[in-house]
Coordinates of C-alpha atoms in Angstrom, one line a residue:
M1 CA -10.6 11.1 -3.7
F2 CA -12.6 14.3 -4.4
K3 CA -13.5 13.7 -8.1
K4 CA -17.2 13.5 -7.6
P5 CA -19.5 15.8 -5.7
V6 CA -20.3 14.4 -2.2
D7 CA -22.3 15.9 0.7
V8 CA -20.5 16.5 3.9
K9 CA -21.8 14.4 6.8
T10 CA -21.0 16.7 9.7
V11 CA -19.1 19.9 10.3
Q12 CA -17.8 20.9 13.7
R13 CA -15.4 23.4 15.3
L14 CA -12.2 22.1 16.9
S15 CA -11.6 22.8 20.5
G16 CA -8.4 24.5 21.7
A17 CA -6.9 21.1 22.6
D18 CA -7.8 19.6 19.3
K19 CA -6.3 22.5 17.4
K20 CA -3.0 22.0 19.3
K21 CA -3.1 18.3 18.6
L22 CA -3.7 18.9 14.9
R23 CA -0.8 21.4 14.9
R24 CA 1.6 18.8 16.5
T25 CA 0.5 16.2 14.1
A26 CA 1.1 18.5 11.1
K27 CA 4.5 19.4 12.5
E28 CA 5.5 15.7 12.6
R29 CA 4.0 15.1 9.1
F30 CA 5.7 18.2 7.5
P31 CA 9.0 18.5 9.4
Q32 CA 10.3 21.1 6.9
A33 CA 7.5 23.5 7.9
S34 CA 8.5 26.4 10.3
D35 CA 6.2 27.8 13.0
A36 CA 5.4 30.7 10.7
D37 CA 4.4 28.2 7.9
L38 CA 2.1 26.4 10.3
D39 CA 0.6 29.7 11.4
A40 CA -0.2 30.5 7.8
I41 CA -2.2 27.3 7.3
L42 CA -3.5 26.8 10.8
P43 CA -3.8 30.3 12.4
P44 CA -3.5 30.0 16.2
K45 CA -6.3 32.6 16.8
G46 CA -8.5 31.5 14.0
E47 CA -11.4 29.0 14.2
I48 CA -10.7 25.6 12.5
T49 CA -13.5 23.4 11.4
L50 CA -13.5 19.7 10.8
A51 CA -15.7 18.3 8.0
K52 CA -16.4 14.6 7.8
Y53 CA -17.1 13.0 4.4
P54 CA -18.9 9.7 3.6
N55 CA -15.7 8.4 1.9
H56 CA -14.0 8.6 5.4
A57 CA -12.0 11.8 4.5
L58 CA -11.6 14.5 7.1
V59 CA -11.0 18.1 5.9
Y60 CA -9.7 20.8 8.2
A61 CA -10.5 24.3 7.1
I62 CA -10.1 27.9 8.3
E63 CA -13.7 28.9 9.1
G64 CA -15.1 31.2 6.5
E65 CA -12.0 30.7 4.3
F66 CA -10.3 27.7 2.7
P67 CA -9.7 24.0 3.4
M68 CA -6.1 23.6 4.4
I69 CA -5.5 20.0 5.4
F70 CA -7.2 16.7 4.7
N71 CA -6.9 13.1 5.9
I72 CA -7.9 10.2 3.6
D73 CA -8.6 7.4 6.1
A74 CA -10.0 9.2 9.2
R75 CA -7.2 7.9 11.4
G76 CA -5.8 11.3 11.9
H77 CA -2.1 10.9 11.1
D78 CA -1.6 10.7 7.3
L79 CA -2.3 14.4 6.7
F80 CA -2.0 16.1 3.3
P81 CA -2.1 19.8 2.5
T82 CA -4.6 21.1 0.1
V83 CA -3.6 23.2 -2.9
Y84 CA -4.8 26.3 -1.0
A85 CA -2.3 25.4 1.8
L86 CA 0.5 24.8 -0.8
W87 CA -0.2 28.2 -2.5
K88 CA 0.4 29.8 0.9
V89 CA 3.5 27.6 1.7
P90 CA 4.8 26.1 -1.6
H91 CA 7.7 24.4 0.1
L92 CA 5.5 22.4 2.5
L93 CA 6.0 19.3 0.3
P94 CA 8.7 18.2 -2.1
A95 CA 7.4 18.4 -5.7
F96 CA 7.7 16.6 -9.0
T97 CA 7.8 18.9 -12.0
L98 CA 5.8 17.9 -15.1
K99 CA 7.5 17.8 -18.5
G100 CA 5.3 20.6 -19.7
G101 CA 2.1 22.5 -19.1
E102 CA 0.2 20.2 -21.5
V103 CA 0.5 17.3 -19.1
S104 CA -1.3 19.3 -16.5
R105 CA -4.6 18.9 -18.3
Y106 CA -4.6 15.2 -17.5
V107 CA -3.6 15.6 -13.9
I108 CA -6.4 18.1 -13.2
G109 CA -8.6 15.8 -15.2
G110 CA -8.2 13.2 -12.4
A111 CA -5.4 11.0 -13.8
D112 CA -2.6 9.6 -11.7
L113 CA 1.0 10.7 -12.5
M114 CA 3.3 8.4 -14.3
F115 CA 7.1 8.7 -14.3
P116 CA 7.5 9.4 -18.0
G117 CA 5.4 12.6 -17.5
I118 CA 7.9 14.0 -15.0
S119 CA 10.9 16.1 -15.8
I120 CA 14.2 14.8 -14.6
P121 CA 16.4 17.4 -12.8
P122 CA 20.1 17.6 -13.9
E123 CA 21.2 16.4 -10.5
G124 CA 18.7 13.5 -10.4
F125 CA 15.8 12.8 -8.1
H126 CA 16.1 13.4 -4.4
S127 CA 15.7 10.1 -2.5
F128 CA 12.1 9.3 -1.5
E129 CA 10.2 6.3 -0.1
A130 CA 6.9 4.8 -1.1
G131 CA 3.9 6.2 0.7
Q132 CA 5.3 9.8 1.1
P133 CA 3.2 12.9 0.3
W134 CA 4.5 14.8 -2.8
A135 CA 3.1 17.7 -4.8
V136 CA 3.0 18.3 -8.5
K137 CA 4.1 21.5 -10.3
V138 CA 4.2 22.9 -13.8
P139 CA 7.6 24.2 -15.1
G140 CA 7.8 28.0 -14.7
N141 CA 4.9 28.1 -12.2
P142 CA 5.7 28.1 -8.4
A143 CA 2.1 27.1 -7.4
P144 CA 1.5 23.3 -7.0
I145 CA -1.5 21.9 -8.9
A146 CA -2.0 18.6 -7.1
V147 CA -1.1 16.5 -4.1
G148 CA -0.5 12.7 -4.1
I149 CA 1.2 9.8 -2.4
T150 CA 4.3 8.0 -3.9
T151 CA 3.6 4.5 -5.1
M152 CA 7.3 3.3 -5.0
S153 CA 10.6 4.4 -3.6
S154 CA 13.3 6.2 -5.7
T155 CA 15.4 3.0 -5.7
E156 CA 12.5 1.0 -7.0
A157 CA 11.8 3.6 -9.6
L158 CA 15.3 3.4 -10.9
K159 CA 15.2 -0.3 -11.1
A160 CA 11.9 -0.2 -13.0
G161 CA 13.5 2.1 -15.6
L162 CA 11.4 5.1 -14.5
R163 CA 8.3 3.4 -15.7
G164 CA 5.0 3.0 -14.0
K165 CA 3.0 5.1 -11.6
A166 CA 4.9 7.7 -9.6
L167 CA 2.1 9.4 -7.7
R168 CA -1.4 8.4 -6.8
I169 CA -3.2 11.7 -7.0
L170 CA -5.5 12.4 -4.0
H171 CA -6.4 16.0 -4.6
Y172 CA -5.9 18.5 -7.4
Y173 CA -6.8 22.0 -8.6
R174 CA -10.5 22.2 -9.7
D175 CA -11.6 19.0 -8.0
M176 CA -14.5 19.0 -5.5
L177 CA -12.3 19.9 -2.5
W178 CA -11.0 22.9 -4.3
D179 CA -14.5 23.8 -5.4
S180 CA -15.9 23.5 -1.9
A181 CA -14.4 26.8 -0.9
D182 CA -16.8 29.7 -1.2
A183 CA -14.0 32.1 -2.1
R184 CA -12.1 29.8 -4.3
Y185 CA -9.4 31.4 -6.4
V186 CA -6.3 30.7 -8.5
P187 CA -2.9 31.8 -7.4
N188 CA -1.6 33.3 -10.6
E189 CA -2.2 34.0 -14.3
G190 CA -0.9 30.6 -15.4
F191 CA -4.0 28.8 -14.0
F192 CA -6.8 28.2 -16.6
E193 CA -10.0 26.1 -16.4
D194 CA -8.6 23.1 -18.2
I195 CA -4.8 23.6 -18.1
V196 CA -2.0 25.1 -16.0
V197 CA 1.0 26.7 -17.7
E198 CA 4.0 28.8 -16.6
D199 CA 3.2 32.0 -14.8
P200 CA 4.2 35.0 -17.0
N201 CA 5.0 37.0 -13.8
F202 CA 7.3 34.4 -12.4
V203 CA 10.8 35.4 -13.3
S204 CA 12.8 33.5 -10.7
T205 CA 14.7 30.5 -12.2
S206 CA 15.9 29.1 -8.9
Q207 CA 14.7 25.8 -7.8
S208 CA 13.7 24.7 -4.3
P209 CA 16.3 22.4 -2.7
D210 CA 13.5 20.3 -1.2
S211 CA 11.9 19.5 -4.5
A212 CA 12.6 17.3 -7.5
E213 CA 12.2 20.1 -10.0
G214 CA 14.3 20.6 -13.1
T215 CA 14.4 23.2 -15.8
P216 CA 12.7 21.3 -18.7
E217 CA 11.7 22.6 -22.0
V218 CA 8.0 22.8 -22.7
T219 CA 7.4 20.8 -25.9
H220 CA 4.4 19.5 -27.7
E221 CA 5.6 16.0 -26.8
S222 CA 4.6 16.7 -23.2
E223 CA 1.0 16.0 -23.8
D224 CA 1.9 12.4 -24.7
A225 CA 3.9 11.9 -21.5
A226 CA 2.7 9.0 -19.5
V227 CA -0.1 9.9 -17.2
D228 CA -2.4 7.1 -15.9
S229 CA -5.2 7.3 -18.5
S230 CA -7.5 4.9 -16.7
D231 CA -9.2 7.9 -15.1
T232 CA -9.3 10.2 -18.1
A233 CA -11.5 10.4 -21.1
D234 CA -8.7 10.6 -23.6
P235 CA -7.7 7.1 -24.7
G236 CA -5.0 8.3 -27.0
I237 CA -2.4 9.2 -24.4
H238 CA 0.7 7.1 -24.9
N239 CA 4.4 7.2 -23.8
E240 CA 6.4 8.8 -26.6
A241 CA 8.5 10.4 -23.9
T242 CA 9.7 7.0 -22.6
E243 CA 12.8 7.0 -24.8
E244 CA 13.8 10.4 -23.6
I245 CA 13.4 9.3 -20.0
T246 CA 15.4 6.1 -20.5
D247 CA 18.3 8.0 -22.1
G248 CA 18.6 10.0 -18.9
I249 CA 18.9 7.1 -16.5
N250 CA 22.7 7.0 -16.6
E251 CA 22.8 10.6 -15.3
L252 CA 20.5 9.9 -12.3
K253 CA 22.2 9.9 -8.9
L254 CA 20.6 9.1 -5.6
P255 CA 22.3 9.9 -2.3
E256 CA 24.1 6.8 -0.9
D257 CA 22.3 4.6 -3.5
K258 CA 24.5 2.1 -5.3
S259 CA 21.5 0.7 -7.3
A260 CA 22.0 3.4 -9.9
E261 CA 24.9 1.3 -11.2
Q262 CA 22.2 -0.9 -12.7
A263 CA 20.9 1.9 -14.9
P264 CA 23.2 1.4 -17.9
D265 CA 21.9 -2.2 -18.2
E266 CA 18.4 -0.9 -18.1
K267 CA 19.0 1.6 -20.8
E268 CA 20.5 -1.1 -23.0
H269 CA 17.3 -3.2 -22.9
Q270 CA 14.6 -0.6 -22.8
T271 CA 14.8 0.0 -26.6
L272 CA 14.2 -3.6 -27.7
T273 CA 12.3 -4.1 -30.9
T274 CA 9.2 -6.2 -31.2
E275 CA 11.1 -9.0 -32.8
E276 CA 13.7 -8.9 -30.0
I277 CA 11.0 -9.0 -27.4
D278 CA 9.4 -12.0 -29.1
S279 CA 12.7 -13.8 -29.2
L280 CA 13.4 -13.0 -25.5
L281 CA 9.9 -14.3 -24.5
D282 CA 10.6 -17.6 -26.3
K283 CA 14.0 -17.9 -24.7
C284 CA 12.6 -17.2 -21.2
L285 CA 9.9 -19.8 -21.7
L286 CA 12.4 -22.5 -22.8
Q287 CA 14.7 -21.6 -19.9
A288 CA 11.8 -21.9 -17.5
L289 CA 10.7 -25.3 -19.0
Y290 CA 14.2 -26.6 -18.5
T291 CA 15.0 -25.2 -15.0
S292 CA 11.9 -24.5 -12.9
I293 CA 8.7 -26.2 -14.3
K294 CA 8.2 -29.8 -13.2
E295 CA 5.6 -32.2 -14.4
K296 CA 4.1 -32.3 -10.9
D297 CA 3.4 -28.6 -11.2
L298 CA 1.0 -29.1 -14.0
P299 CA -1.7 -28.0 -14.8
M300 CA -0.5 -24.4 -14.1
P301 CA -2.4 -21.1 -14.5
G302 CA -0.9 -18.8 -17.0
S303 CA -0.5 -16.0 -14.4
T304 CA 1.5 -18.3 -12.2
L305 CA 3.7 -19.4 -15.2
W306 CA 4.3 -15.7 -16.0
S307 CA 5.1 -14.3 -12.5
N308 CA 6.9 -17.3 -11.0
H309 CA 8.7 -18.8 -13.9
I310 CA 9.0 -16.5 -17.0
L311 CA 9.9 -13.3 -15.3
P312 CA 12.7 -14.8 -13.1
C313 CA 14.4 -16.1 -16.3
R314 CA 14.8 -12.7 -18.0
P315 CA 18.3 -11.2 -18.2
P316 CA 19.4 -8.8 -15.5
G317 CA 18.1 -5.2 -15.9
V318 CA 15.4 -6.1 -18.4
T319 CA 11.8 -5.1 -18.0
L320 CA 9.8 -7.7 -19.9
D321 CA 6.4 -6.3 -21.1
I322 CA 4.1 -8.8 -23.0
K323 CA 2.2 -5.8 -24.3
K324 CA 5.2 -4.7 -26.4
S325 CA 5.5 -8.1 -28.1
S326 CA 3.7 -9.0 -31.3
H327 CA 1.2 -11.1 -29.3
K328 CA 0.1 -8.2 -27.0
K329 CA -1.5 -10.6 -24.6
L330 CA -0.2 -13.5 -22.4
S331 CA -3.1 -15.7 -23.6
Q332 CA -2.3 -15.2 -27.3
W333 CA 1.4 -15.9 -26.8
L334 CA 0.8 -19.1 -24.9
Q335 CA -1.8 -20.2 -27.5
S336 CA 0.8 -19.6 -30.3
K337 CA 3.3 -21.8 -28.4
S338 CA 0.6 -24.4 -28.0
S339 CA -0.1 -24.3 -31.8
S340 CA 3.6 -24.8 -32.5
G341 CA 3.5 -28.0 -30.4
L342 CA 6.0 -26.9 -27.7
I343 CA 3.4 -26.8 -25.0
S344 CA -0.2 -27.8 -24.5
A345 CA -2.4 -25.0 -23.2
K346 CA -6.1 -24.5 -22.9
E347 CA -8.2 -21.4 -22.4
D348 CA -11.4 -21.4 -20.4
K349 CA -14.8 -20.7 -21.9
Y350 CA -14.7 -17.0 -21.2
K351 CA -11.0 -16.6 -22.2
K352 CA -10.0 -15.2 -18.8
E353 CA -7.5 -17.8 -17.7
V354 CA -5.0 -19.8 -19.8
I355 CA -3.9 -23.1 -18.3
L356 CA -0.5 -24.8 -19.1
L357 CA -1.4 -28.5 -19.4
G358 CA 1.7 -30.2 -20.7
I359 CA 5.2 -29.8 -22.1
N360 CA 6.5 -31.5 -25.3
R361 CA 10.1 -32.2 -24.3
K362 CA 10.7 -33.8 -27.7
H363 CA 9.9 -30.7 -29.6
P364 CA 12.8 -29.5 -31.8
D365 CA 13.0 -26.1 -30.1
Y366 CA 13.2 -27.7 -26.7
M367 CA 15.8 -30.2 -27.7
A368 CA 18.0 -27.6 -29.5
F369 CA 17.9 -25.2 -26.6
K370 CA 20.8 -25.0 -24.2
P371 CA 19.8 -23.6 -20.8
E372 CA 22.0 -21.0 -19.2
K373 CA 23.5 -21.8 -15.8
R374 CA 23.2 -18.5 -14.0
V375 CA 21.8 -16.9 -10.9
Q376 CA 18.4 -15.4 -11.3
E377 CA 18.3 -11.6 -11.9
P378 CA 20.4 -9.9 -9.2
V379 CA 18.4 -6.7 -9.4
E380 CA 15.2 -8.5 -8.6
Q381 CA 16.9 -10.4 -5.8
E382 CA 18.1 -7.1 -4.3
K383 CA 14.6 -5.7 -4.7
S384 CA 13.0 -8.6 -3.0
V385 CA 15.4 -8.4 -0.1
A386 CA 14.8 -4.7 0.2
E387 CA 11.0 -5.1 0.0
S388 CA 11.1 -8.0 2.5
S389 CA 13.0 -5.9 5.0
V390 CA 10.1 -3.4 4.8
T391 CA 7.1 -5.5 4.4
K392 CA 8.1 -8.2 6.9
Q393 CA 8.4 -5.7 9.7
L394 CA 5.0 -6.9 10.9
E395 CA 4.3 -7.7 14.5
V396 CA 1.0 -8.9 15.8
A397 CA 0.4 -9.2 19.6
E398 CA -2.6 -9.9 21.7
I399 CA -2.6 -7.5 24.6
Y400 CA -4.9 -7.0 27.6
K401 CA -6.2 -4.0 29.6
P402 CA -7.4 -4.2 33.2
S403 CA -11.1 -4.3 33.6
S404 CA -13.2 -3.4 36.7
H405 CA -13.1 -7.1 37.7
V406 CA -9.4 -7.2 38.2
K407 CA -8.9 -3.5 39.4
P408 CA -8.4 -4.4 43.1
I409 CA -5.6 -6.8 42.2
F410 CA -3.8 -4.3 40.1
M411 CA -4.3 -1.5 42.7
A412 CA -3.0 -3.7 45.4
V413 CA 0.4 -4.1 43.7
E414 CA 0.4 -0.5 42.3
A415 CA 0.2 -1.7 38.7
D416 CA -0.9 0.9 36.1
M417 CA -4.6 0.5 35.2
E418 CA -4.2 2.5 32.0
K419 CA -1.4 0.3 30.6
Y420 CA -1.8 -2.5 28.1
Y421 CA -0.3 -5.8 29.2
S422 CA 1.0 -8.8 27.5
A423 CA -0.2 -12.2 28.7
L424 CA 3.1 -12.7 30.6
E425 CA 3.0 -9.2 32.1
A426 CA -0.6 -9.7 33.3
S427 CA 0.3 -13.1 34.9
D428 CA 3.2 -11.5 36.6
V429 CA 0.8 -8.9 38.2
V430 CA -1.4 -11.6 39.8
F431 CA 1.5 -13.6 41.0
R432 CA 2.9 -10.5 42.6
Y433 CA -0.4 -10.2 44.5
V434 CA -0.2 -13.8 45.5
E435 CA 3.3 -13.3 46.8
K436 CA 2.4 -10.1 48.6
E437 CA -0.6 -11.7 50.4
N438 CA 1.2 -15.0 51.0
L439 CA -1.5 -17.0 49.3
V440 CA 0.5 -20.1 48.3
K441 CA -1.0 -23.1 49.9
P442 CA 1.5 -24.4 52.6
T443 CA 0.7 -28.1 52.1
D444 CA 0.7 -27.9 48.2
K445 CA 3.0 -25.3 46.7
A446 CA 1.4 -25.8 43.2
K447 CA -1.9 -24.3 44.4
V448 CA -3.0 -20.8 45.5
I449 CA -5.5 -20.0 48.2
L450 CA -8.2 -17.6 47.0
D451 CA -8.9 -14.7 49.4
V452 CA -12.0 -12.6 49.0
T453 CA -10.3 -10.0 46.7
L454 CA -8.7 -12.6 44.4
C455 CA -11.8 -14.8 44.3
D456 CA -14.0 -11.9 43.3
A457 CA -11.5 -10.8 40.7
L458 CA -11.5 -14.2 39.1
Y459 CA -15.1 -15.5 39.6
K460 CA -17.5 -12.8 40.7
G461 CA -20.4 -12.8 38.1
A462 CA -19.0 -15.8 36.3
I463 CA -20.3 -18.4 38.8
K464 CA -23.9 -19.5 38.5
K465 CA -26.2 -18.2 41.3
G466 CA -26.4 -20.7 44.1
S467 CA -23.1 -22.4 43.2
A468 CA -20.2 -22.4 45.6
Y469 CA -17.1 -20.3 44.9
P470 CA -13.8 -22.2 44.7
T471 CA -11.4 -21.8 47.6
E472 CA -8.2 -22.5 45.7
I473 CA -6.7 -22.6 42.2
H474 CA -3.8 -24.3 40.5
K475 CA -0.9 -22.0 39.6
K476 CA -1.0 -23.1 36.0
D477 CA -4.6 -21.9 35.7
L478 CA -4.2 -18.7 37.6
G479 CA -2.8 -16.6 34.7
S480 CA -5.3 -17.8 32.0
T481 CA -8.2 -17.2 34.4
L482 CA -7.1 -13.7 35.0
L483 CA -6.7 -13.0 31.3
N484 CA -10.3 -14.1 30.8
R485 CA -11.4 -11.3 33.1
M486 CA -9.5 -8.6 31.3
Q487 CA -10.3 -6.6 28.2
V488 CA -8.8 -8.2 25.1
H489 CA -7.0 -5.9 22.6
H490 CA -4.6 -6.4 19.8
K491 CA -1.6 -4.4 18.6
V492 CA -0.4 -4.4 15.0
T493 CA 3.0 -2.8 14.1
R494 CA 4.4 -2.5 10.7
G495 CA 7.6 -0.4 10.4
T496 CA 6.7 3.0 12.0
Q497 CA 3.0 2.4 12.0
E498 CA 1.3 1.1 15.1
V499 CA -2.4 0.6 15.9
I500 CA -4.2 -0.8 18.9
R501 CA -7.7 -2.0 18.6
K502 CA -10.2 -3.5 21.0
G503 CA -11.1 -7.2 20.6
A504 CA -9.2 -10.1 19.1
I505 CA -7.6 -9.6 15.7
R506 CA -9.7 -10.7 12.7
T507 CA -8.2 -13.0 10.1
I508 CA -7.6 -12.3 6.5
Q509 CA -10.2 -14.1 4.3
I510 CA -9.2 -15.5 0.9
M511 CA -12.1 -17.1 -1.0
T512 CA -12.2 -18.3 -4.6
E513 CA -15.6 -18.7 -6.2
R514 CA -17.1 -19.2 -9.7
R515 CA -18.7 -16.4 -11.6
Q516 CA -20.4 -16.6 -15.0
G517 CA -19.9 -20.3 -15.6
N518 CA -16.2 -21.4 -15.4
K519 CA -14.8 -17.9 -14.6
K520 CA -13.0 -17.8 -11.2
M521 CA -12.7 -14.8 -8.9
T522 CA -10.6 -14.7 -5.7
R523 CA -11.8 -12.3 -3.0
L524 CA -9.4 -11.0 -0.4
S525 CA -10.7 -9.1 2.7
G526 CA -9.5 -8.2 6.2
L527 CA -6.4 -6.3 5.1
E528 CA -7.0 -3.3 7.3
C529 CA -6.3 -5.2 10.4
F530 CA -2.7 -5.7 9.2
L531 CA -2.1 -2.1 8.0
M532 CA -2.2 -3.1 4.3
D533 CA -3.6 -0.7 1.7
P534 CA -6.1 -2.4 -0.5
D535 CA -5.4 -0.2 -3.6
S536 CA -1.6 -0.7 -3.4
L537 CA -2.0 -4.4 -2.9
A538 CA -4.4 -4.6 -5.9
S539 CA -1.9 -2.8 -8.1
E540 CA 0.8 -5.1 -6.9
L541 CA -1.2 -8.3 -7.5
Q542 CA -2.2 -7.1 -11.0
K543 CA 1.5 -7.1 -12.0
K544 CA 2.5 -10.2 -10.1
F545 CA -0.3 -12.5 -11.5
A546 CA -0.8 -10.7 -14.9
C547 CA -4.5 -10.4 -14.3
S548 CA -7.1 -7.8 -13.6
T549 CA -7.8 -6.6 -10.0
T550 CA -10.1 -4.2 -8.4
T551 CA -11.1 -3.0 -4.9
A552 CA -14.6 -2.5 -3.5
E553 CA -16.0 -1.5 -0.1
L554 CA -17.6 -4.4 1.7
P555 CA -21.4 -3.9 1.9
G556 CA -22.6 -2.6 5.2
K557 CA -19.0 -2.3 6.6
K558 CA -17.7 1.2 6.3
G559 CA -13.9 1.5 6.1
Q560 CA -13.5 -2.2 5.2
Y561 CA -12.5 -3.1 1.7
E562 CA -11.9 -6.3 -0.3
V563 CA -9.6 -6.9 -3.3
L564 CA -11.0 -8.9 -6.2
V565 CA -8.4 -10.8 -8.2
Q566 CA -9.2 -12.5 -11.5
G567 CA -8.6 -16.3 -11.6
G568 CA -8.1 -19.0 -9.0
V569 CA -4.9 -17.8 -7.4
I570 CA -5.9 -18.6 -3.8
D571 CA -2.8 -20.6 -2.8
D572 CA -0.3 -18.3 -4.5
L573 CA -2.0 -15.3 -2.9
A574 CA -1.8 -16.8 0.6
K575 CA 1.9 -17.6 0.1
H576 CA 2.5 -14.0 -1.1
L577 CA 0.9 -12.6 2.0
V578 CA 3.1 -14.8 4.2
D579 CA 6.4 -14.4 2.3
H580 CA 6.1 -10.7 1.2
Y581 CA 4.0 -9.1 4.0
G582 CA 4.9 -11.3 6.9
V583 CA 1.3 -12.2 7.8
P584 CA 1.4 -15.3 10.1
K585 CA -0.4 -18.3 8.6
R586 CA -2.7 -18.6 11.6
Y587 CA -4.3 -15.3 10.6
I588 CA -5.1 -16.4 7.0
E589 CA -8.3 -18.4 6.3
V590 CA -8.7 -19.9 2.8
Y591 CA -11.9 -21.1 1.3
D592 CA -12.2 -22.6 -2.2
K593 CA -15.8 -22.7 -3.1
T594 CA -15.0 -24.0 -6.6
K595 CA -14.3 -27.5 -5.2
R596 CA -17.7 -27.9 -3.5

């Protein structure tokens, strides 16, 4: 977020009302903070400045001192404390503790935090949800070194065997936000230019009850703990600590979380050898060829084969990673099966997409295999149900706000002019006016007589000059005509998030096009309207379709991003948005330019 130098667009002082609003929002965001804590980071009598950055970040600072709070999307609610704020109030956020100080060099180098790089407390992790703000600490040092947002819940982390990304780092010690303070400083003697270690003056061994800190040993293996190395210059970082993390799964306990019972199974399968993984891959492929892949499904992209057929056939509790097999890549594995004659597969010119063309059901391996009759992995089913309960809480509604045209109608029946109305509620208002003024035509109860007020509300300015105004309207047309004279808005609700925007809601655009010859790329845009984070979705799709993904800001459209997905997964992607995120089909537009 603040890795590279960037010029501030504007800086302004907050008014008294804005300072109170910021304080209320901070109190809601950090419920564990006391009034004294908030006074420390947002002094009531001090001047607070707001700096706006080109990357849509907002930074609130004590004038003449330090930045204290920032917001990453300019919407004003998802606030995060800076390290300066955490050095004043260390318990403001719960914190993950690294396995050792050596890991800190990668975090303050701009890398995201992976689970194998985190020390597991004896009592296990405290429960957390995806999308929550957490801090990062070094063992033996009370001052946090970074702030980020969780990428998965504690339940999902356990089911994944404590693998994968734990925290997407947004801000860290020595980044550009830290460096922007004129009087920048370090909180203790454990902070160095390229590493943070234990504070020699910190003698307390107690742990904050609000954090996920343990009392780990500082070992040389810590530098190999998994940190997301995609953003660091050291390509040699690997996960030697995975085995140690896996061995501790049985001891993890989450409050009121029965999913920990799955941990022993996960432990059993996390230490598979390369030969065992190869054998398991072959078994899953044969199981899929028998049970779920039909001739009518062919040809089938390799990414679809992997995500929709291979993975569901793996045993319960097993994390199947193609990179740990002898083949290393999905394309190489499928080509080896094609060479053996079990399947027929073809790779495109640029070796970016492997296609399953056919199945040899007379192959000796196929004929000798006896498929298992079992329910698909219960852990994954539980996970999908749990995720659906979260992601499907999407509600999209078109709402209307009274305009100056219809103001006399609403005032006549004492309806609130500042309220947003559904189509039914707005129609009810106009029919209340009709009833109050007794405008139903006596000789035809299906029609309403237009008095001057109602006629002006419905038609003034909409009738061509010189044309006669209507004197009556059918009841079935009254509500829709009124809605046409109101301001259209839309409300999107997902879980606890809610946003109201002016205008009709835009659709999600999914478009597949060709690039560099036969290479296909699928573009996905319009996610912001449905409260979907492009970066999180890109990471999710990368795993689901076993392909590369990236995000990019749309040219000329600030704050609007698109997700680029390798391959022609247009139909699977649309289905995923409907099934997993609850997006109504009518709000998804699909364009396949490769067929033109």
